[in-house]
mmCIF file of C-alpha atoms in Angstrom:
data_model
loop_
_atom_site.group_PDB
_atom_site.id
_atom_site.type_symbol
_atom_site.label_atom_id
_atom_site.label_comp_id
_atom_site.label_asym_id
_atom_site.label_seq_id
_atom_site.Cartn_x
_atom_site.Cartn_y
_atom_site.Cartn_z
ATOM 1 C CA UNK A 1 -46.857 -44.982 55.729
ATOM 2 C CA UNK A 2 -47.142 -41.285 56.406
ATOM 3 C CA UNK A 3 -48.286 -38.286 54.390
ATOM 4 C CA UNK A 4 -44.870 -37.846 52.743
ATOM 5 C CA UNK A 5 -44.874 -41.508 51.627
ATOM 6 C CA UNK A 6 -48.346 -41.012 50.152
ATOM 7 C CA UNK A 7 -47.163 -37.896 48.285
ATOM 8 C CA UNK A 8 -44.153 -39.804 46.932
ATOM 9 C CA UNK A 9 -46.374 -42.665 45.764
ATOM 10 C CA UNK A 10 -48.823 -40.236 44.191
ATOM 11 C CA UNK A 11 -46.053 -38.538 42.233
ATOM 12 C CA UNK A 12 -44.551 -41.840 41.079
ATOM 13 C CA UNK A 13 -47.957 -43.203 40.045
ATOM 14 C CA UNK A 14 -48.445 -40.207 37.794
ATOM 15 C CA UNK A 15 -44.893 -40.040 36.398
ATOM 16 C CA UNK A 16 -42.320 -42.716 37.225
ATOM 17 C CA UNK A 17 -39.688 -40.829 35.218
ATOM 18 C CA UNK A 18 -39.401 -38.080 37.841
ATOM 19 C CA UNK A 19 -35.928 -37.850 39.307
ATOM 20 C CA UNK A 20 -35.417 -38.328 43.024
ATOM 21 C CA UNK A 21 -34.443 -34.661 43.235
ATOM 22 C CA UNK A 22 -37.724 -33.595 41.617
ATOM 23 C CA UNK A 23 -39.735 -35.809 43.959
ATOM 24 C CA UNK A 24 -37.759 -34.592 46.983
ATOM 25 C CA UNK A 25 -38.434 -30.973 46.091
ATOM 26 C CA UNK A 26 -42.156 -31.653 45.623
ATOM 27 C CA UNK A 27 -42.510 -33.351 49.030
ATOM 28 C CA UNK A 28 -40.194 -31.026 50.956
ATOM 29 C CA UNK A 29 -37.271 -33.392 51.576
ATOM 30 C CA UNK A 30 -33.654 -33.412 50.559
ATOM 31 C CA UNK A 31 -32.613 -35.970 47.971
ATOM 32 C CA UNK A 32 -31.029 -38.645 50.192
ATOM 33 C CA UNK A 33 -33.940 -39.049 52.650
ATOM 34 C CA UNK A 34 -36.350 -39.076 49.715
ATOM 35 C CA UNK A 35 -34.290 -41.776 47.953
ATOM 36 C CA UNK A 36 -34.302 -43.822 51.204
ATOM 37 C CA UNK A 37 -38.081 -43.562 51.445
ATOM 38 C CA UNK A 38 -38.498 -44.710 47.842
ATOM 39 C CA UNK A 39 -36.193 -47.671 48.520
ATOM 40 C CA UNK A 40 -38.243 -48.626 51.603
ATOM 41 C CA UNK A 41 -41.501 -48.313 49.641
ATOM 42 C CA UNK A 42 -40.039 -50.686 47.051
ATOM 43 C CA UNK A 43 -38.682 -53.134 49.656
ATOM 44 C CA UNK A 44 -42.019 -53.218 51.484
ATOM 45 C CA UNK A 45 -43.907 -53.893 48.251
ATOM 46 C CA UNK A 46 -45.796 -50.610 47.955
ATOM 47 C CA UNK A 47 -44.060 -50.033 44.625
ATOM 48 C CA UNK A 48 -44.335 -53.248 42.636
ATOM 49 C CA UNK A 49 -43.095 -52.073 39.227
ATOM 50 C CA UNK A 50 -42.178 -49.022 37.197
ATOM 51 C CA UNK A 51 -43.607 -49.170 33.706
ATOM 52 C CA UNK A 52 -44.211 -47.080 30.616
ATOM 53 C CA UNK A 53 -47.816 -46.536 29.554
ATOM 54 C CA UNK A 54 -48.141 -46.930 25.806
ATOM 55 C CA UNK A 55 -50.553 -44.964 23.609
ATOM 56 C CA UNK A 56 -53.085 -47.603 22.587
ATOM 57 C CA UNK A 57 -53.962 -45.836 19.323
ATOM 58 C CA UNK A 58 -50.335 -45.728 18.193
ATOM 59 C CA UNK A 59 -50.053 -49.511 18.678
ATOM 60 C CA UNK A 60 -53.457 -50.103 17.062
ATOM 61 C CA UNK A 61 -55.518 -51.499 19.949
ATOM 62 C CA UNK A 62 -58.163 -48.800 20.443
ATOM 63 C CA UNK A 63 -61.123 -51.106 21.182
ATOM 64 C CA UNK A 64 -61.926 -52.226 24.747
ATOM 65 C CA UNK A 65 -64.077 -55.333 25.044
ATOM 66 C CA UNK A 66 -65.382 -56.462 28.424
ATOM 67 C CA UNK A 67 -65.930 -60.198 28.286
ATOM 68 C CA UNK A 68 -68.101 -61.895 30.914
ATOM 69 C CA UNK A 69 -67.578 -65.648 31.165
ATOM 70 C CA UNK A 70 -69.724 -68.265 32.850
ATOM 71 C CA UNK A 71 -68.758 -71.874 33.332
ATOM 72 C CA UNK A 72 -70.249 -74.927 34.954
ATOM 73 C CA UNK A 73 -66.741 -76.074 35.890
ATOM 74 C CA UNK A 74 -65.837 -74.998 39.420
ATOM 75 C CA UNK A 75 -62.690 -76.870 40.322
ATOM 76 C CA UNK A 76 -59.068 -75.910 40.710
ATOM 77 C CA UNK A 77 -57.856 -77.943 37.723
ATOM 78 C CA UNK A 78 -60.254 -76.153 35.371
ATOM 79 C CA UNK A 79 -59.390 -72.768 36.887
ATOM 80 C CA UNK A 80 -55.653 -73.391 36.488
ATOM 81 C CA UNK A 81 -56.129 -74.454 32.865
ATOM 82 C CA UNK A 82 -58.455 -71.533 32.092
ATOM 83 C CA UNK A 83 -56.177 -68.963 33.736
ATOM 84 C CA UNK A 84 -53.141 -70.391 31.948
ATOM 85 C CA UNK A 85 -54.828 -70.191 28.561
ATOM 86 C CA UNK A 86 -56.337 -66.737 29.071
ATOM 87 C CA UNK A 87 -53.157 -65.242 30.524
ATOM 88 C CA UNK A 88 -51.291 -66.320 27.372
ATOM 89 C CA UNK A 89 -53.547 -64.106 25.229
ATOM 90 C CA UNK A 90 -51.769 -60.769 24.781
ATOM 91 C CA UNK A 91 -55.132 -59.141 24.105
ATOM 92 C CA UNK A 92 -56.301 -59.892 27.653
ATOM 93 C CA UNK A 93 -55.037 -57.031 29.801
ATOM 94 C CA UNK A 94 -57.161 -57.752 32.883
ATOM 95 C CA UNK A 95 -58.776 -60.925 34.242
ATOM 96 C CA UNK A 96 -60.869 -61.249 37.384
ATOM 97 C CA UNK A 97 -62.666 -64.118 39.134
ATOM 98 C CA UNK A 98 -66.014 -62.687 40.150
ATOM 99 C CA UNK A 99 -68.826 -63.260 42.587
ATOM 100 C CA UNK A 100 -72.425 -63.163 41.388
ATOM 101 C CA UNK A 101 -73.887 -64.233 38.067
ATOM 102 C CA UNK A 102 -70.673 -64.196 36.067
ATOM 103 C CA UNK A 103 -67.662 -66.285 36.962
ATOM 104 C CA UNK A 104 -64.871 -64.348 35.214
ATOM 105 C CA UNK A 105 -64.536 -60.902 33.726
ATOM 106 C CA UNK A 106 -61.783 -59.857 31.387
ATOM 107 C CA UNK A 107 -60.841 -56.707 29.548
ATOM 108 C CA UNK A 108 -59.585 -57.373 26.063
ATOM 109 C CA UNK A 109 -57.953 -54.786 23.783
ATOM 110 C CA UNK A 110 -58.026 -55.258 20.016
ATOM 111 C CA UNK A 111 -57.849 -53.191 16.825
ATOM 112 C CA UNK A 112 -61.407 -53.893 15.654
ATOM 113 C CA UNK A 113 -64.383 -56.261 15.608
ATOM 114 C CA UNK A 114 -62.651 -58.712 13.241
ATOM 115 C CA UNK A 115 -59.700 -59.031 15.627
ATOM 116 C CA UNK A 116 -62.085 -59.598 18.533
ATOM 117 C CA UNK A 117 -63.915 -62.283 16.533
ATOM 118 C CA UNK A 118 -60.611 -64.091 15.928
ATOM 119 C CA UNK A 119 -59.788 -63.803 19.652
ATOM 120 C CA UNK A 120 -63.237 -65.132 20.588
ATOM 121 C CA UNK A 121 -62.965 -68.121 18.256
ATOM 122 C CA UNK A 122 -59.554 -69.027 19.658
ATOM 123 C CA UNK A 123 -60.825 -68.645 23.235
ATOM 124 C CA UNK A 124 -63.809 -70.952 22.770
ATOM 125 C CA UNK A 125 -61.706 -73.515 20.890
ATOM 126 C CA UNK A 126 -59.132 -73.643 23.703
ATOM 127 C CA UNK A 127 -61.378 -73.865 26.771
ATOM 128 C CA UNK A 128 -64.883 -75.129 27.573
ATOM 129 C CA UNK A 129 -67.200 -72.281 28.611
ATOM 130 C CA UNK A 130 -70.919 -72.221 29.407
ATOM 131 C CA UNK A 131 -71.555 -68.635 28.286
ATOM 132 C CA UNK A 132 -69.525 -65.750 26.910
ATOM 133 C CA UNK A 133 -71.010 -62.256 26.761
ATOM 134 C CA UNK A 134 -69.094 -59.345 25.257
ATOM 135 C CA UNK A 135 -69.670 -55.630 25.724
ATOM 136 C CA UNK A 136 -67.842 -53.096 23.596
ATOM 137 C CA UNK A 137 -66.802 -49.797 25.123
ATOM 138 C CA UNK A 138 -68.053 -46.935 22.977
ATOM 139 C CA UNK A 139 -66.052 -44.259 24.780
ATOM 140 C CA UNK A 140 -63.406 -44.226 27.480
ATOM 141 C CA UNK A 141 -64.491 -41.537 29.921
ATOM 142 C CA UNK A 142 -61.977 -42.133 32.702
ATOM 143 C CA UNK A 143 -58.906 -44.302 32.806
ATOM 144 C CA UNK A 144 -56.076 -44.195 35.283
ATOM 145 C CA UNK A 145 -53.500 -46.540 36.702
ATOM 146 C CA UNK A 146 -53.122 -44.330 39.798
ATOM 147 C CA UNK A 147 -54.670 -45.815 42.935
ATOM 148 C CA UNK A 148 -56.387 -43.626 45.543
ATOM 149 C CA UNK A 149 -53.958 -43.244 48.431
ATOM 150 C CA UNK A 150 -56.237 -41.688 51.034
ATOM 151 C CA UNK A 151 -57.050 -45.196 52.282
ATOM 152 C CA UNK A 152 -53.412 -46.150 52.868
ATOM 153 C CA UNK A 153 -53.006 -46.830 56.563
ATOM 154 C CA UNK A 154 -50.288 -45.813 58.908
ATOM 155 C CA UNK A 155 -48.210 -48.934 59.312
ATOM 156 C CA UNK A 156 -45.662 -49.906 61.927
ATOM 157 C CA UNK A 157 -42.926 -48.006 60.119
ATOM 158 C CA UNK A 158 -42.583 -45.204 62.659
ATOM 159 C CA UNK A 159 -39.822 -47.102 64.484
ATOM 160 C CA UNK A 160 -37.522 -46.664 61.498
ATOM 161 C CA UNK A 161 -35.559 -43.501 61.177
ATOM 162 C CA UNK A 162 -37.322 -41.400 58.584
ATOM 163 C CA UNK A 163 -36.066 -38.388 56.657
#
């Protein structure tokens, strides 16, 4: 990965609808070499998907709830069951297995407190948990799906012909 690849990724992270010609112009390449680089970035797994970000207010899920879960079950069967159940909830947009005092952390998006209460009741009826603690975001100060690219390393791609 070189500086041009990082610029391409940065542009695509911010707007995946940009045409190859627009990206090429922004990074100082002609269209064909730029297209080749994008194809390589996809083939090598740097680009994993191209998606549309939806306005959460227009689809009525303005409330972020961060749910910390503790369990006394620490085996693969329980984890597989828990992950399967939680991943089926459309409201759960992120789920992490954690180190420290909490075992799992999820971000849940819902319209309001009543919808969260219904989610919570379904969650605790479907899976055995030791403790569930919920924190409600009062304000979203920063949110981005763009990853910082300054840490991306040079990889062994210099042997390939680059545009």
